[in-house]
Amino acid sequence: TPLYSSAASDVYKRQVCVSSLLSLVLAIPSSAEGQDPIIVSGKSTAYNVDLGGPPYLKKYTSSPPLMVAARVGSGAVVAAGTASTCRDNRWNNPSNPIPYFDILLDKAFQWMKPGATKVLWFEGYSVYNTIYTQPVQCQQLKDALEARGYTLTGDATTPVTSDLLSGYDIMVICQLQLPSTETGTGGNPDLLPDADVQVIKSFVEGGHGLLIMDASDYGGRNYYKVQNKILEAFDVGFYFQDDQVQEDTNKWGGANYQPIADVDITTEIGSAYQSATGKNEIGLYSLCSIRIETDYDVS
């Protein structure tokens, strides 16, 4: 005679399975271990929308993540939806009451690699937000960072090799647009060679920093699939989305794509930013959000 009824036995089996699964999962270190979690996020009144192209995977009705950081090996990665913010007269527009994007990047660079001075602003694979390749879009940000002691070099050489990265402390990828002739698809990650991704991964794990950025999907100019191919190699647990972050209340310049965002001053980067500016906010421009994955899902 069975000890349990069939229904009761099924319930018991499910309980044992879930208990065993959770025990196993909780014993596995988080892929985001060493993360200096969300550095910048929209305020509670911010949200994301889909302006076209692939739908986002996570809907935010409040506080969408905009900049996230993690330690990787001996180095670190910072991902931010701020590619469009980098352009001249956007982060430093006279209408922006908190135009300290250069200081935020300075503190991110120093968190990734203390003492960093040499920055490669990579401009290959159809990067539009450039400091060297004409037409230059980010000259004012370059000047501001160099005034803070950095040497920024724009280089469009492909493929990415260890020789290309040699001698640099930080690599900046300000949205690889692959292919640049195609919009509204999220890009084609197959056009970014696997070997390039592995070189970037080795560079970071060897004690260097990577700032990787994407932009909002306005006009279809979001290439999250391409940038995410790099983030997936690091297994950090956060990824770009094909969306636009909007703010109807806390904004500057009158446009809902120009949010005033919160800087988390409990993080090392945020604390250093506050010490330098006296602020825990920043004005940004035309952003995509970042989706943060948990370690496991139970359904």
PDB file of C-alpha atoms in Angstrom:
ATOM      1  CA  THR A   1       0.000   0.000   0.000  1.00  0.00           C
ATOM      2  CA  PRO A   2       1.492   3.403  -0.964  1.00  0.00           C
ATOM      3  CA  LEU A   3       2.525   5.521   1.993  1.00  0.00           C
ATOM      4  CA  TYR A   4       1.070   8.624   0.315  1.00  0.00           C
ATOM      5  CA  SER A   5      -1.835   9.184  -2.015  1.00  0.00           C
ATOM      6  CA  SER A   6      -0.902   9.940  -5.596  1.00  0.00           C
ATOM      7  CA  ALA A   7      -1.703  13.650  -5.242  1.00  0.00           C
ATOM      8  CA  ALA A   8       0.137  13.958  -1.946  1.00  0.00           C
ATOM      9  CA  SER A   9       3.105  12.084  -3.374  1.00  0.00           C
ATOM     10  CA  ASP A  10       3.285  14.503  -6.309  1.00  0.00           C
ATOM     11  CA  VAL A  11       3.264  17.478  -3.951  1.00  0.00           C
ATOM     12  CA  TYR A  12       6.013  15.912  -1.840  1.00  0.00           C
ATOM     13  CA  LYS A  13       8.137  15.203  -4.911  1.00  0.00           C
ATOM     14  CA  ARG A  14       7.782  18.789  -6.078  1.00  0.00           C
ATOM     15  CA  GLN A  15       8.777  20.102  -2.669  1.00  0.00           C
ATOM     16  CA  VAL A  16      11.876  17.892  -2.633  1.00  0.00           C
ATOM     17  CA  CYS A  17      12.804  18.991  -6.160  1.00  0.00           C
ATOM     18  CA  VAL A  18      12.440  22.682  -5.376  1.00  0.00           C
ATOM     19  CA  SER A  19      14.351  22.310  -2.104  1.00  0.00           C
ATOM     20  CA  SER A  20      17.171  20.447  -3.819  1.00  0.00           C
ATOM     21  CA  LEU A  21      17.281  22.925  -6.683  1.00  0.00           C
ATOM     22  CA  LEU A  22      17.468  25.924  -4.367  1.00  0.00           C
ATOM     23  CA  SER A  23      20.173  24.261  -2.290  1.00  0.00           C
ATOM     24  CA  LEU A  24      22.193  23.685  -5.425  1.00  0.00           C
ATOM     25  CA  VAL A  25      21.638  27.209  -6.791  1.00  0.00           C
ATOM     26  CA  LEU A  26      22.469  28.913  -3.510  1.00  0.00           C
ATOM     27  CA  ALA A  27      25.758  27.007  -3.380  1.00  0.00           C
ATOM     28  CA  ILE A  28      26.826  28.440  -6.741  1.00  0.00           C
ATOM     29  CA  PRO A  29      28.621  31.805  -6.579  1.00  0.00           C
ATOM     30  CA  SER A  30      26.787  34.651  -8.260  1.00  0.00           C
ATOM     31  CA  SER A  31      28.078  35.627 -11.689  1.00  0.00           C
ATOM     32  CA  ALA A  32      27.826  39.228 -10.482  1.00  0.00           C
ATOM     33  CA  GLU A  33      30.004  38.638  -7.420  1.00  0.00           C
ATOM     34  CA  GLY A  34      32.243  41.641  -6.879  1.00  0.00           C
ATOM     35  CA  GLN A  35      29.692  43.904  -8.506  1.00  0.00           C
ATOM     36  CA  ASP A  36      29.504  47.548  -7.490  1.00  0.00           C
ATOM     37  CA  PRO A  37      25.888  47.212  -8.452  1.00  0.00           C
ATOM     38  CA  ILE A  38      23.771  50.005  -9.946  1.00  0.00           C
ATOM     39  CA  ILE A  39      25.788  53.206 -10.091  1.00  0.00           C
ATOM     40  CA  VAL A  40      23.187  55.400 -11.819  1.00  0.00           C
ATOM     41  CA  SER A  41      19.453  54.848 -12.179  1.00  0.00           C
ATOM     42  CA  GLY A  42      16.451  56.847 -13.242  1.00  0.00           C
ATOM     43  CA  LYS A  43      14.361  58.320 -10.481  1.00  0.00           C
ATOM     44  CA  SER A  44      11.182  56.652  -9.241  1.00  0.00           C
ATOM     45  CA  THR A  45       9.276  58.643 -11.868  1.00  0.00           C
ATOM     46  CA  ALA A  46      11.370  57.325 -14.786  1.00  0.00           C
ATOM     47  CA  TYR A  47      10.257  54.474 -17.052  1.00  0.00           C
ATOM     48  CA  ASN A  48      11.164  52.769 -20.329  1.00  0.00           C
ATOM     49  CA  VAL A  49       9.289  52.690 -23.631  1.00  0.00           C
ATOM     50  CA  ASP A  50       9.727  50.878 -26.938  1.00  0.00           C
ATOM     51  CA  LEU A  51      10.190  53.266 -29.869  1.00  0.00           C
ATOM     52  CA  GLY A  52      10.619  50.509 -32.439  1.00  0.00           C
ATOM     53  CA  GLY A  53      12.723  47.477 -33.175  1.00  0.00           C
ATOM     54  CA  PRO A  54      12.875  44.409 -30.932  1.00  0.00           C
ATOM     55  CA  PRO A  55      10.844  44.700 -27.717  1.00  0.00           C
ATOM     56  CA  TYR A  56      12.681  45.095 -24.447  1.00  0.00           C
ATOM     57  CA  LEU A  57      12.764  42.072 -22.141  1.00  0.00           C
ATOM     58  CA  LYS A  58      12.204  43.958 -18.894  1.00  0.00           C
ATOM     59  CA  LYS A  59       9.640  46.687 -18.334  1.00  0.00           C
ATOM     60  CA  TYR A  60      10.602  49.397 -15.874  1.00  0.00           C
ATOM     61  CA  THR A  61       7.855  51.532 -14.365  1.00  0.00           C
ATOM     62  CA  SER A  62      10.305  53.062 -11.914  1.00  0.00           C
ATOM     63  CA  SER A  63      14.054  53.572 -11.395  1.00  0.00           C
ATOM     64  CA  PRO A  64      15.504  51.904 -14.541  1.00  0.00           C
ATOM     65  CA  PRO A  65      19.232  51.058 -14.198  1.00  0.00           C
ATOM     66  CA  LEU A  66      21.394  53.273 -16.405  1.00  0.00           C
ATOM     67  CA  MET A  67      24.964  52.467 -15.327  1.00  0.00           C
ATOM     68  CA  VAL A  68      26.110  49.190 -13.754  1.00  0.00           C
ATOM     69  CA  ALA A  69      29.595  47.976 -12.839  1.00  0.00           C
ATOM     70  CA  ALA A  70      31.287  44.696 -11.961  1.00  0.00           C
ATOM     71  CA  ARG A  71      34.740  43.362 -11.169  1.00  0.00           C
ATOM     72  CA  VAL A  72      35.964  40.814 -13.710  1.00  0.00           C
ATOM     73  CA  GLY A  73      39.155  38.940 -12.959  1.00  0.00           C
ATOM     74  CA  SER A  74      41.739  41.569 -12.061  1.00  0.00           C
ATOM     75  CA  GLY A  75      39.871  44.250 -14.010  1.00  0.00           C
ATOM     76  CA  ALA A  76      36.373  45.674 -14.254  1.00  0.00           C
ATOM     77  CA  VAL A  77      33.496  46.461 -16.610  1.00  0.00           C
ATOM     78  CA  VAL A  78      31.126  49.436 -16.535  1.00  0.00           C
ATOM     79  CA  ALA A  79      28.067  49.331 -18.800  1.00  0.00           C
ATOM     80  CA  ALA A  80      25.965  52.457 -19.386  1.00  0.00           C
ATOM     81  CA  GLY A  81      23.157  53.488 -21.720  1.00  0.00           C
ATOM     82  CA  THR A  82      24.881  56.826 -22.260  1.00  0.00           C
ATOM     83  CA  ALA A  83      26.347  56.683 -25.781  1.00  0.00           C
ATOM     84  CA  SER A  84      24.308  59.688 -26.958  1.00  0.00           C
ATOM     85  CA  THR A  85      25.091  61.599 -23.768  1.00  0.00           C
ATOM     86  CA  CYS A  86      28.771  61.656 -24.819  1.00  0.00           C
ATOM     87  CA  ARG A  87      28.169  63.999 -27.756  1.00  0.00           C
ATOM     88  CA  ASP A  88      29.074  67.682 -27.775  1.00  0.00           C
ATOM     89  CA  ASN A  89      26.502  70.020 -26.240  1.00  0.00           C
ATOM     90  CA  ARG A  90      24.499  67.156 -24.764  1.00  0.00           C
ATOM     91  CA  TRP A  91      26.085  66.204 -21.446  1.00  0.00           C
ATOM     92  CA  ASN A  92      27.390  69.778 -21.121  1.00  0.00           C
ATOM     93  CA  ASN A  93      24.419  71.641 -22.571  1.00  0.00           C
ATOM     94  CA  PRO A  94      23.943  75.033 -20.860  1.00  0.00           C
ATOM     95  CA  SER A  95      20.384  73.944 -19.956  1.00  0.00           C
ATOM     96  CA  ASN A  96      21.671  70.944 -18.013  1.00  0.00           C
ATOM     97  CA  PRO A  97      21.870  71.927 -14.329  1.00  0.00           C
ATOM     98  CA  ILE A  98      24.043  68.915 -13.423  1.00  0.00           C
ATOM     99  CA  PRO A  99      26.559  68.592 -16.306  1.00  0.00           C
ATOM    100  CA  TYR A 100      29.128  66.396 -14.579  1.00  0.00           C
ATOM    101  CA  PHE A 101      29.312  63.435 -16.928  1.00  0.00           C
ATOM    102  CA  ASP A 102      33.071  63.887 -17.353  1.00  0.00           C
ATOM    103  CA  ILE A 103      33.522  63.608 -13.586  1.00  0.00           C
ATOM    104  CA  LEU A 104      31.338  60.496 -13.441  1.00  0.00           C
ATOM    105  CA  LEU A 105      33.491  58.839 -16.120  1.00  0.00           C
ATOM    106  CA  ASP A 106      36.660  59.903 -14.322  1.00  0.00           C
ATOM    107  CA  LYS A 107      35.484  58.205 -11.134  1.00  0.00           C
ATOM    108  CA  ALA A 108      34.429  55.104 -13.089  1.00  0.00           C
ATOM    109  CA  PHE A 109      37.845  54.894 -14.769  1.00  0.00           C
ATOM    110  CA  GLN A 110      39.634  55.163 -11.433  1.00  0.00           C
ATOM    111  CA  TRP A 111      37.372  52.526  -9.860  1.00  0.00           C
ATOM    112  CA  MET A 112      38.129  50.155 -12.731  1.00  0.00           C
ATOM    113  CA  LYS A 113      41.882  50.753 -12.598  1.00  0.00           C
ATOM    114  CA  PRO A 114      43.280  53.078  -9.912  1.00  0.00           C
ATOM    115  CA  GLY A 115      45.863  55.408 -11.386  1.00  0.00           C
ATOM    116  CA  ALA A 116      44.566  54.950 -14.955  1.00  0.00           C
ATOM    117  CA  THR A 117      45.631  57.662 -17.405  1.00  0.00           C
ATOM    118  CA  LYS A 118      45.712  56.108 -20.887  1.00  0.00           C
ATOM    119  CA  VAL A 119      42.352  55.579 -22.566  1.00  0.00           C
ATOM    120  CA  LEU A 120      41.642  53.964 -25.926  1.00  0.00           C
ATOM    121  CA  TRP A 121      38.431  55.335 -27.419  1.00  0.00           C
ATOM    122  CA  PHE A 122      37.760  52.542 -29.905  1.00  0.00           C
ATOM    123  CA  GLU A 123      36.223  53.797 -33.157  1.00  0.00           C
ATOM    124  CA  GLY A 124      36.168  50.699 -35.350  1.00  0.00           C
ATOM    125  CA  TYR A 125      33.060  48.779 -36.409  1.00  0.00           C
ATOM    126  CA  SER A 126      31.083  51.907 -37.323  1.00  0.00           C
ATOM    127  CA  VAL A 127      31.293  53.757 -33.999  1.00  0.00           C
ATOM    128  CA  TYR A 128      29.492  57.072 -34.567  1.00  0.00           C
ATOM    129  CA  ASN A 129      30.335  58.769 -31.258  1.00  0.00           C
ATOM    130  CA  THR A 130      33.978  59.541 -31.985  1.00  0.00           C
ATOM    131  CA  ILE A 131      36.844  61.678 -30.664  1.00  0.00           C
ATOM    132  CA  TYR A 132      39.132  61.307 -33.711  1.00  0.00           C
ATOM    133  CA  THR A 133      37.316  59.898 -36.754  1.00  0.00           C
ATOM    134  CA  GLN A 134      35.514  62.615 -38.710  1.00  0.00           C
ATOM    135  CA  PRO A 135      32.928  63.943 -38.146  1.00  0.00           C
ATOM    136  CA  VAL A 136      34.005  64.098 -34.486  1.00  0.00           C
ATOM    137  CA  GLN A 137      31.028  63.948 -32.107  1.00  0.00           C
ATOM    138  CA  CYS A 138      32.628  63.908 -28.642  1.00  0.00           C
ATOM    139  CA  GLN A 139      35.408  66.500 -28.774  1.00  0.00           C
ATOM    140  CA  GLN A 140      34.192  68.369 -25.694  1.00  0.00           C
ATOM    141  CA  LEU A 141      34.118  65.223 -23.579  1.00  0.00           C
ATOM    142  CA  LYS A 142      37.626  64.332 -24.763  1.00  0.00           C
ATOM    143  CA  ASP A 143      38.868  67.805 -23.814  1.00  0.00           C
ATOM    144  CA  ALA A 144      37.208  67.621 -20.402  1.00  0.00           C
ATOM    145  CA  LEU A 145      38.722  64.215 -19.611  1.00  0.00           C
ATOM    146  CA  GLU A 146      42.155  65.273 -20.788  1.00  0.00           C
ATOM    147  CA  ALA A 147      41.876  68.304 -18.520  1.00  0.00           C
ATOM    148  CA  ARG A 148      41.447  65.771 -15.702  1.00  0.00           C
ATOM    149  CA  GLY A 149      44.776  64.127 -16.544  1.00  0.00           C
ATOM    150  CA  TYR A 150      43.877  61.477 -19.120  1.00  0.00           C
ATOM    151  CA  THR A 151      45.338  60.859 -22.549  1.00  0.00           C
ATOM    152  CA  LEU A 152      42.578  59.784 -24.935  1.00  0.00           C
ATOM    153  CA  THR A 153      43.418  58.126 -28.240  1.00  0.00           C
ATOM    154  CA  GLY A 154      40.833  57.465 -30.920  1.00  0.00           C
ATOM    155  CA  ASP A 155      41.617  54.429 -33.061  1.00  0.00           C
ATOM    156  CA  ALA A 156      39.417  52.748 -35.680  1.00  0.00           C
ATOM    157  CA  THR A 157      41.801  49.852 -36.378  1.00  0.00           C
ATOM    158  CA  THR A 158      40.142  46.464 -36.800  1.00  0.00           C
ATOM    159  CA  PRO A 159      40.258  43.705 -35.833  1.00  0.00           C
ATOM    160  CA  VAL A 160      40.804  44.262 -32.111  1.00  0.00           C
ATOM    161  CA  THR A 161      44.101  42.657 -31.157  1.00  0.00           C
ATOM    162  CA  SER A 162      46.234  42.489 -28.038  1.00  0.00           C
ATOM    163  CA  ASP A 163      48.755  44.748 -29.781  1.00  0.00           C
ATOM    164  CA  LEU A 164      46.050  47.377 -30.343  1.00  0.00           C
ATOM    165  CA  LEU A 165      45.127  47.365 -26.634  1.00  0.00           C
ATOM    166  CA  SER A 166      48.697  47.223 -25.387  1.00  0.00           C
ATOM    167  CA  GLY A 167      49.703  50.220 -23.298  1.00  0.00           C
ATOM    168  CA  TYR A 168      46.164  51.325 -22.450  1.00  0.00           C
ATOM    169  CA  ASP A 169      44.524  51.291 -19.019  1.00  0.00           C
ATOM    170  CA  ILE A 170      40.917  51.703 -20.169  1.00  0.00           C
ATOM    171  CA  MET A 171      39.057  50.750 -23.343  1.00  0.00           C
ATOM    172  CA  VAL A 172      35.930  52.733 -24.239  1.00  0.00           C
ATOM    173  CA  ILE A 173      33.372  51.223 -26.614  1.00  0.00           C
ATOM    174  CA  CYS A 174      30.779  53.888 -27.379  1.00  0.00           C
ATOM    175  CA  GLN A 175      28.247  51.753 -29.274  1.00  0.00           C
ATOM    176  CA  LEU A 176      29.461  49.468 -32.054  1.00  0.00           C
ATOM    177  CA  GLN A 177      26.942  49.983 -34.855  1.00  0.00           C
ATOM    178  CA  LEU A 178      26.973  46.699 -36.739  1.00  0.00           C
ATOM    179  CA  PRO A 179      25.784  47.071 -39.395  1.00  0.00           C
ATOM    180  CA  SER A 180      25.516  50.866 -39.616  1.00  0.00           C
ATOM    181  CA  THR A 181      23.264  50.570 -42.667  1.00  0.00           C
ATOM    182  CA  GLU A 182      20.642  48.631 -40.726  1.00  0.00           C
ATOM    183  CA  THR A 183      18.448  50.123 -38.022  1.00  0.00           C
ATOM    184  CA  GLY A 184      15.588  48.856 -35.885  1.00  0.00           C
ATOM    185  CA  THR A 185      16.943  45.326 -35.446  1.00  0.00           C
ATOM    186  CA  GLY A 186      19.248  45.615 -32.439  1.00  0.00           C
ATOM    187  CA  GLY A 187      22.239  44.970 -34.701  1.00  0.00           C
ATOM    188  CA  ASN A 188      23.931  41.795 -35.894  1.00  0.00           C
ATOM    189  CA  PRO A 189      26.380  40.336 -33.348  1.00  0.00           C
ATOM    190  CA  ASP A 190      27.729  37.890 -35.934  1.00  0.00           C
ATOM    191  CA  LEU A 191      29.527  40.856 -37.538  1.00  0.00           C
ATOM    192  CA  LEU A 192      31.648  41.270 -34.404  1.00  0.00           C
ATOM    193  CA  PRO A 193      34.342  38.548 -34.605  1.00  0.00           C
ATOM    194  CA  ASP A 194      34.538  36.098 -31.724  1.00  0.00           C
ATOM    195  CA  ALA A 195      38.302  36.602 -31.631  1.00  0.00           C
ATOM    196  CA  ASP A 196      37.844  40.343 -30.962  1.00  0.00           C
ATOM    197  CA  VAL A 197      35.565  39.591 -28.027  1.00  0.00           C
ATOM    198  CA  GLN A 198      38.112  37.205 -26.523  1.00  0.00           C
ATOM    199  CA  VAL A 199      40.884  39.795 -26.845  1.00  0.00           C
ATOM    200  CA  ILE A 200      38.723  42.361 -25.021  1.00  0.00           C
ATOM    201  CA  LYS A 201      37.881  39.804 -22.349  1.00  0.00           C
ATOM    202  CA  SER A 202      41.546  38.968 -21.778  1.00  0.00           C
ATOM    203  CA  PHE A 203      42.426  42.662 -21.640  1.00  0.00           C
ATOM    204  CA  VAL A 204      39.909  43.292 -18.855  1.00  0.00           C
ATOM    205  CA  GLU A 205      40.625  40.136 -16.890  1.00  0.00           C
ATOM    206  CA  GLY A 206      44.309  41.035 -16.995  1.00  0.00           C
ATOM    207  CA  GLY A 207      43.735  44.122 -14.865  1.00  0.00           C
ATOM    208  CA  HIS A 208      42.236  46.784 -17.143  1.00  0.00           C
ATOM    209  CA  GLY A 209      38.907  48.547 -17.523  1.00  0.00           C
ATOM    210  CA  LEU A 210      36.136  48.523 -20.127  1.00  0.00           C
ATOM    211  CA  LEU A 211      33.467  51.205 -20.417  1.00  0.00           C
ATOM    212  CA  ILE A 212      30.849  49.941 -22.864  1.00  0.00           C
ATOM    213  CA  MET A 213      27.865  52.043 -23.909  1.00  0.00           C
ATOM    214  CA  ASP A 214      24.741  51.887 -26.040  1.00  0.00           C
ATOM    215  CA  ALA A 215      21.975  54.415 -26.736  1.00  0.00           C
ATOM    216  CA  SER A 216      18.191  54.676 -26.876  1.00  0.00           C
ATOM    217  CA  ASP A 217      16.263  53.043 -29.718  1.00  0.00           C
ATOM    218  CA  TYR A 218      15.141  56.406 -31.126  1.00  0.00           C
ATOM    219  CA  GLY A 219      15.297  56.092 -34.914  1.00  0.00           C
ATOM    220  CA  GLY A 220      16.242  52.433 -34.478  1.00  0.00           C
ATOM    221  CA  ARG A 221      19.775  53.430 -33.425  1.00  0.00           C
ATOM    222  CA  ASN A 222      20.174  50.834 -30.712  1.00  0.00           C
ATOM    223  CA  TYR A 223      22.590  47.933 -31.205  1.00  0.00           C
ATOM    224  CA  TYR A 224      22.113  46.054 -27.961  1.00  0.00           C
ATOM    225  CA  LYS A 225      22.726  42.629 -29.512  1.00  0.00           C
ATOM    226  CA  VAL A 226      26.247  43.645 -30.533  1.00  0.00           C
ATOM    227  CA  GLN A 227      27.208  45.192 -27.184  1.00  0.00           C
ATOM    228  CA  ASN A 228      25.610  42.264 -25.334  1.00  0.00           C
ATOM    229  CA  LYS A 229      27.844  39.813 -27.179  1.00  0.00           C
ATOM    230  CA  ILE A 230      30.743  41.384 -25.272  1.00  0.00           C
ATOM    231  CA  LEU A 231      28.894  41.459 -21.944  1.00  0.00           C
ATOM    232  CA  GLU A 232      27.871  37.815 -22.353  1.00  0.00           C
ATOM    233  CA  ALA A 233      31.548  36.845 -22.602  1.00  0.00           C
ATOM    234  CA  PHE A 234      32.106  38.337 -19.143  1.00  0.00           C
ATOM    235  CA  ASP A 235      29.029  36.632 -17.621  1.00  0.00           C
ATOM    236  CA  VAL A 236      28.359  39.674 -15.430  1.00  0.00           C
ATOM    237  CA  GLY A 237      24.589  39.280 -15.424  1.00  0.00           C
ATOM    238  CA  PHE A 238      23.582  42.645 -16.906  1.00  0.00           C
ATOM    239  CA  TYR A 239      22.736  43.550 -20.481  1.00  0.00           C
ATOM    240  CA  PHE A 240      21.556  46.429 -22.652  1.00  0.00           C
ATOM    241  CA  GLN A 241      17.943  46.694 -23.801  1.00  0.00           C
ATOM    242  CA  ASP A 242      16.341  48.050 -26.977  1.00  0.00           C
ATOM    243  CA  ASP A 243      14.332  50.874 -25.412  1.00  0.00           C
ATOM    244  CA  GLN A 244      14.333  54.519 -24.390  1.00  0.00           C
ATOM    245  CA  VAL A 245      14.262  55.759 -20.811  1.00  0.00           C
ATOM    246  CA  GLN A 246      11.862  58.644 -20.314  1.00  0.00           C
ATOM    247  CA  GLU A 247      11.089  61.050 -17.491  1.00  0.00           C
ATOM    248  CA  ASP A 248       8.035  63.290 -17.357  1.00  0.00           C
ATOM    249  CA  THR A 249       8.791  64.962 -14.033  1.00  0.00           C
ATOM    250  CA  ASN A 250      12.518  65.072 -13.257  1.00  0.00           C
ATOM    251  CA  LYS A 251      14.023  66.261 -16.507  1.00  0.00           C
ATOM    252  CA  TRP A 252      16.127  69.092 -17.896  1.00  0.00           C
ATOM    253  CA  GLY A 253      15.711  71.036 -21.120  1.00  0.00           C
ATOM    254  CA  GLY A 254      11.989  70.236 -21.304  1.00  0.00           C
ATOM    255  CA  ALA A 255      12.299  66.889 -23.123  1.00  0.00           C
ATOM    256  CA  ASN A 256      11.289  63.577 -21.568  1.00  0.00           C
ATOM    257  CA  TYR A 257      14.408  61.898 -22.993  1.00  0.00           C
ATOM    258  CA  GLN A 258      16.628  64.206 -20.908  1.00  0.00           C
ATOM    259  CA  PRO A 259      16.280  62.755 -17.408  1.00  0.00           C
ATOM    260  CA  ILE A 260      17.856  63.876 -14.199  1.00  0.00           C
ATOM    261  CA  ALA A 261      19.054  60.584 -12.731  1.00  0.00           C
ATOM    262  CA  ASP A 262      20.141  59.407  -9.302  1.00  0.00           C
ATOM    263  CA  VAL A 263      23.764  58.524  -8.546  1.00  0.00           C
ATOM    264  CA  ASP A 264      24.041  55.897  -5.807  1.00  0.00           C
ATOM    265  CA  ILE A 265      26.483  57.432  -3.355  1.00  0.00           C
ATOM    266  CA  THR A 266      26.730  54.183  -1.369  1.00  0.00           C
ATOM    267  CA  THR A 267      28.844  52.745  -4.205  1.00  0.00           C
ATOM    268  CA  GLU A 268      32.534  53.579  -4.561  1.00  0.00           C
ATOM    269  CA  ILE A 269      32.016  55.345  -7.884  1.00  0.00           C
ATOM    270  CA  GLY A 270      28.989  57.259  -6.613  1.00  0.00           C
ATOM    271  CA  SER A 271      30.719  58.277  -3.399  1.00  0.00           C
ATOM    272  CA  ALA A 272      33.725  59.608  -5.313  1.00  0.00           C
ATOM    273  CA  TYR A 273      31.383  61.480  -7.669  1.00  0.00           C
ATOM    274  CA  GLN A 274      29.598  63.129  -4.744  1.00  0.00           C
ATOM    275  CA  SER A 275      32.893  64.097  -3.136  1.00  0.00           C
ATOM    276  CA  ALA A 276      33.953  65.836  -6.355  1.00  0.00           C
ATOM    277  CA  THR A 277      30.643  67.534  -7.209  1.00  0.00           C
ATOM    278  CA  GLY A 278      28.615  67.725  -4.014  1.00  0.00           C
ATOM    279  CA  LYS A 279      25.769  66.092  -5.970  1.00  0.00           C
ATOM    280  CA  ASN A 280      23.935  62.774  -5.964  1.00  0.00           C
ATOM    281  CA  GLU A 281      22.229  63.453  -9.302  1.00  0.00           C
ATOM    282  CA  ILE A 282      23.285  63.925 -12.918  1.00  0.00           C
ATOM    283  CA  GLY A 283      21.654  65.183 -16.124  1.00  0.00           C
ATOM    284  CA  LEU A 284      21.780  62.683 -19.005  1.00  0.00           C
ATOM    285  CA  TYR A 285      20.522  62.393 -22.592  1.00  0.00           C
ATOM    286  CA  SER A 286      18.677  59.810 -24.733  1.00  0.00           C
ATOM    287  CA  LEU A 287      19.357  56.606 -22.811  1.00  0.00           C
ATOM    288  CA  CYS A 288      18.641  52.922 -23.002  1.00  0.00           C
ATOM    289  CA  SER A 289      18.158  50.904 -19.827  1.00  0.00           C
ATOM    290  CA  ILE A 290      20.126  47.953 -18.536  1.00  0.00           C
ATOM    291  CA  ARG A 291      18.475  44.650 -17.724  1.00  0.00           C
ATOM    292  CA  ILE A 292      19.906  42.919 -14.684  1.00  0.00           C
ATOM    293  CA  GLU A 293      19.494  39.160 -14.491  1.00  0.00           C
ATOM    294  CA  THR A 294      19.032  37.304 -11.227  1.00  0.00           C
ATOM    295  CA  ASP A 295      20.931  34.098 -10.561  1.00  0.00           C
ATOM    296  CA  TYR A 296      17.903  31.875 -11.009  1.00  0.00           C
ATOM    297  CA  ASP A 297      14.219  31.874 -11.739  1.00  0.00           C
ATOM    298  CA  VAL A 298      11.631  29.667 -10.092  1.00  0.00           C
ATOM    299  CA  SER A 299       8.304  29.111 -11.806  1.00  0.00           C
TER     300      SER A 299
END
